[in-house]
Amino acid sequence: MGSVRWAFRCGTWTPSRSEWLFAARCVQREEKDRIGQFVFARDAKSAMAGRLLLRKLVHDRVGIPWSEIRLDRSPRGKPYLAAPLKVGTDSVPEPPSWSFNLSHQGEYAVLAAEQGMQVGVDIMKITMPGSSSVPEFFRIMTRQFTAYEWSVIQSSGLEHQQLAAFYRHWALKESFIKAIGTGLGFNLQRVEFHLPPEPLSQKCALRQTKMLLDEEEEGDWVFEESLLDADHHVAVALGPADHAGSSRLRPPPPPPPTSFTLLSFSDLIASASPLTEEDPACWDSFKMKAEAPQRQRETRASE
């Protein structure tokens, strides 16, 4: 069984003209056009990194040539591999299919993939509320957590520790929602997480967190938690591929990876091959997005 955990630091990535143009040639045309529609450079970078992460996964682990990879989106926007490669024969069954999921927030884009299991991933950066105090922010978010979860969050210490606990719970809930593909209609109070006493680490993933669904513990689901750095928490949800049966009928999931592997841009494109001709306008559009914040600062300074 295969397991992949990759991260790419989008926040500090300042692509050169040649890098951006080459990256744009290595994704599907409709994805390149979609990336070009983002208003902010940071969102365009995160989206580009996500597509390259997905294509690298399919090429490296599924074994499909880069030029033959076709990624589509579900009605809810979740990417999936269209027309997956069939490698089984009458005598040798196909290996379990890969499930994968992306998330980006703060400085990073992350990908989690697993063979033979559902997977969802969410990354959250610990940030202070922009327009309200921490108590007011928590009041606004009251309905997203159970009374037990709020008791854990609000008893975590000072405000920064409370925010860290808040975002940890939020990432866990989002990872589960993304794994099952339910979307915004799911009542988040249906799921309740019970955290272990062990602190999170950048070196290895914890798997002791338990989830209650409608007040019943879900033994079929496993949750990995780790830190990319002091401010970025990642949760990965792993569940049975068929939604049914008992975990006692399945072998336990593989040991968790020691951590997310941080990839460079060179890693992302190591196996890439261009799909389209170079489009200089793609760089011009991105450059304008990247320079916009500086122009805004200069305008405010001159006023």
XYZ file of C-alpha atoms in Angstrom:
303
model
C 0.000 0.000 0.000
C 1.281 3.441 -0.876
C 1.317 6.626 1.158
C 2.421 10.118 0.112
C 2.669 13.337 2.131
C 4.159 16.290 0.233
C 4.351 20.005 0.990
C 5.489 22.984 -1.079
C 6.196 26.411 0.391
C 4.267 28.749 -1.895
C 4.646 31.819 0.293
C 8.385 32.172 -0.255
C 8.309 30.981 -3.875
C 9.153 33.889 -6.172
C 9.017 32.300 -9.614
C 11.152 33.668 -12.401
C 9.664 34.295 -15.812
C 11.064 31.042 -17.174
C 9.836 29.045 -14.166
C 6.282 30.394 -14.359
C 6.018 29.960 -18.107
C 7.339 26.409 -17.930
C 4.966 25.540 -15.065
C 2.045 26.949 -17.075
C 2.991 24.723 -20.024
C 2.959 21.619 -17.795
C -0.666 21.821 -16.637
C -3.827 21.310 -18.651
C -4.949 24.322 -20.669
C -8.189 24.764 -18.735
C -6.268 24.697 -15.458
C -3.784 27.278 -16.767
C -6.721 29.511 -17.721
C -8.319 29.000 -14.318
C -5.080 29.915 -12.535
C -4.882 33.055 -14.656
C -8.259 34.202 -13.317
C -7.080 34.512 -9.708
C -6.896 38.110 -8.504
C -3.971 37.629 -6.143
C -0.540 36.215 -6.960
C -0.480 34.117 -3.787
C -3.635 32.282 -4.875
C -2.266 31.729 -8.382
C 0.954 30.301 -6.920
C -0.942 27.970 -4.591
C -3.168 26.737 -7.415
C -0.211 26.167 -9.739
C 1.685 24.276 -7.046
C -1.383 22.132 -6.368
C -1.731 21.081 -9.982
C 1.968 20.245 -10.244
C 1.805 18.236 -7.010
C -1.130 16.214 -8.364
C 0.488 15.533 -11.707
C 3.760 14.540 -10.035
C 1.853 12.081 -7.837
C 0.040 10.471 -10.765
C 3.219 10.261 -12.832
C 5.527 9.010 -10.073
C 3.198 6.677 -8.171
C 0.483 5.604 -10.626
C 2.899 5.388 -13.534
C 0.981 7.379 -16.151
C 3.121 9.427 -18.553
C 2.836 13.159 -17.859
C 1.336 13.895 -21.264
C -1.417 11.283 -20.755
C -2.583 12.455 -17.323
C -6.103 13.863 -17.358
C -7.378 15.506 -14.183
C -11.031 16.511 -13.914
C -13.119 18.025 -11.130
C -16.200 16.692 -9.387
C -19.324 18.909 -9.186
C -18.010 20.055 -5.805
C -14.632 20.982 -7.274
C -12.625 18.034 -5.953
C -9.942 16.928 -8.447
C -9.870 13.330 -9.599
C -7.988 11.242 -12.131
C -10.080 10.697 -15.247
C -9.870 7.321 -17.000
C -7.280 5.834 -14.613
C -4.735 3.445 -16.012
C -5.762 -0.227 -15.872
C -2.829 -2.378 -14.883
C -4.564 -5.555 -13.701
C -4.962 -8.735 -15.724
C -7.160 -11.799 -15.398
C -4.546 -13.444 -13.195
C -3.124 -10.365 -11.471
C -5.730 -8.058 -9.941
C -5.375 -4.306 -10.085
C -3.687 -2.749 -7.065
C -5.894 -0.601 -4.838
C -6.621 2.774 -6.387
C -5.078 5.986 -5.102
C -7.105 8.637 -3.317
C -5.609 12.109 -3.045
C -6.472 15.514 -1.686
C -4.959 19.005 -1.650
C -5.056 21.950 0.711
C -3.353 25.321 0.823
C -3.373 28.046 3.411
C -0.793 30.381 4.837
C 2.636 29.620 3.407
C 2.079 26.096 2.089
C 0.299 23.862 -0.359
C 0.066 20.233 0.789
C -0.913 16.942 -0.812
C -1.882 13.722 0.953
C -2.440 10.499 -0.992
C -3.200 6.959 0.080
C -3.720 3.679 -1.710
C -6.933 1.824 -0.919
C -8.355 4.421 1.493
C -10.273 7.671 1.392
C -8.098 10.645 2.229
C -8.712 14.278 3.087
C -6.136 16.877 4.116
C -6.384 20.363 5.570
C -3.727 22.863 6.585
C -4.384 25.819 8.865
C -2.117 28.700 9.846
C -2.499 30.114 13.343
C -3.508 33.740 12.746
C -5.099 36.423 14.884
C -8.627 37.429 13.797
C -8.395 40.387 11.455
C -11.418 42.431 12.469
C -12.460 41.140 15.885
C -11.075 40.050 19.226
C -10.444 36.393 19.955
C -13.553 36.086 22.202
C -15.713 37.729 19.513
C -14.189 35.497 16.829
C -14.988 32.442 18.923
C -18.544 33.698 19.490
C -19.083 33.962 15.729
C -17.792 30.409 15.249
C -19.767 28.886 18.144
C -21.949 26.618 16.010
C -19.002 24.919 14.337
C -17.890 23.033 17.467
C -19.466 20.964 20.209
C -19.612 22.082 23.831
C -16.851 19.609 24.665
C -14.599 20.945 21.909
C -15.143 24.529 23.063
C -14.221 23.527 26.589
C -10.915 22.128 25.277
C -10.222 25.167 23.079
C -10.973 27.768 25.724
C -9.033 25.989 28.465
C -5.856 25.731 26.366
C -4.098 28.720 27.938
C -3.428 32.193 26.605
C -5.119 33.511 23.467
C -2.439 32.180 21.107
C -2.772 28.685 22.594
C -6.556 28.915 22.313
C -6.247 29.902 18.648
C -3.841 27.008 18.060
C -6.398 24.604 19.580
C -9.178 26.211 17.516
C -7.333 25.797 14.222
C -6.294 22.269 15.159
C -9.925 21.253 15.641
C -10.946 23.115 12.487
C -8.322 21.315 10.370
C -9.494 17.950 11.704
C -13.110 18.686 10.788
C -12.174 19.957 7.335
C -9.976 16.939 6.630
C -12.928 14.632 7.350
C -15.370 16.689 5.269
C -12.929 16.732 2.356
C -12.364 12.982 2.604
C -16.072 12.151 2.355
C -16.715 14.910 -0.205
C -19.836 16.232 1.513
C -19.146 19.939 1.182
C -20.689 22.904 2.971
C -24.005 21.226 3.788
C -22.499 19.034 6.515
C -23.272 20.025 10.113
C -19.847 20.242 11.761
C -21.330 19.668 15.210
C -22.028 16.075 14.157
C -18.320 15.328 14.498
C -16.426 15.745 17.742
C -12.696 15.243 18.180
C -10.887 14.041 21.283
C -7.226 14.988 21.244
C -4.398 13.010 22.829
C -2.172 14.640 25.459
C 0.964 14.292 23.321
C 2.139 17.568 21.717
C 2.233 17.907 17.955
C 5.604 17.634 16.227
C 7.310 18.445 12.940
C 9.217 15.154 13.071
C 6.389 12.633 13.075
C 2.618 12.407 12.725
C 0.379 11.633 15.691
C -2.405 9.101 15.144
C -4.067 9.047 18.556
C -6.876 11.529 17.854
C -10.377 9.995 18.039
C -13.535 11.134 16.257
C -17.134 10.775 17.379
C -19.782 10.921 14.652
C -23.285 11.554 15.984
C -21.898 10.773 19.469
C -20.546 7.349 18.449
C -16.812 6.694 18.121
C -15.788 5.982 14.529
C -13.218 3.199 14.659
C -12.898 3.041 10.870
C -11.299 6.474 10.658
C -7.698 7.410 11.443
C -6.440 10.978 11.801
C -2.856 12.073 11.370
C -1.740 15.385 12.835
C 1.586 17.135 12.428
C 3.241 20.549 12.184
C 4.964 21.937 9.117
C 6.366 24.687 11.313
C 5.331 26.380 14.546
C 2.375 28.147 12.880
C 1.083 25.600 10.350
C -0.922 22.587 11.496
C -1.876 19.757 9.106
C -4.571 17.128 9.588
C -5.027 14.072 7.368
C -8.210 11.959 7.527
C -7.966 8.314 6.424
C -11.138 6.285 6.019
C -12.418 3.062 4.452
C -12.698 3.253 0.688
C -16.194 1.731 0.548
C -17.813 3.635 3.471
C -18.960 0.293 4.869
C -17.945 -2.616 7.027
C -15.980 -2.825 10.224
C -12.364 -1.860 10.742
C -11.883 -5.344 12.231
C -12.254 -6.756 8.723
C -9.466 -4.566 7.334
C -5.747 -4.568 7.981
C -4.614 -1.518 9.935
C -3.394 1.463 7.900
C 0.355 1.652 7.276
C 2.631 3.364 9.800
C 2.428 7.139 9.438
C 5.238 8.878 7.567
C 7.711 10.699 9.781
C 6.570 14.044 8.384
C 5.468 15.829 5.248
C 8.303 15.953 2.718
C 9.037 19.543 1.725
C 9.545 19.740 -2.040
C 11.351 22.400 -4.045
C 10.182 23.786 -7.383
C 12.832 21.623 -9.044
C 11.219 18.592 -7.372
C 7.783 19.591 -8.673
C 8.901 19.722 -12.292
C 11.516 16.946 -12.213
C 9.285 14.580 -14.197
C 7.207 17.241 -15.983
C 6.855 17.620 -19.724
C 5.158 20.522 -21.552
C 1.585 20.066 -22.746
C 1.109 23.386 -24.554
C 3.083 26.083 -26.335
C 4.614 28.912 -24.330
C 2.191 31.772 -23.622
C 4.049 35.006 -22.698
C 0.768 36.657 -21.681
C 0.562 34.149 -18.838
C 3.684 35.684 -17.266
C 2.548 39.262 -17.902
C -0.704 38.566 -16.058
C 1.056 36.929 -13.112
C 3.662 39.699 -12.880
C 0.929 42.338 -12.623
C -0.684 40.393 -9.773
C 2.648 40.031 -7.971
C 3.491 43.731 -8.299
C 0.047 45.008 -7.286
C 0.657 44.954 -3.482
C 3.851 46.987 -3.890
C 2.060 49.558 -6.051
C -0.671 49.823 -3.449
C 1.872 50.415 -0.686
C 3.586 53.095 -2.747
C 0.249 54.791 -3.415
C -0.661 54.840 0.292
C 2.777 56.177 1.198
C 2.410 59.076 -1.209
C -1.013 60.128 0.042
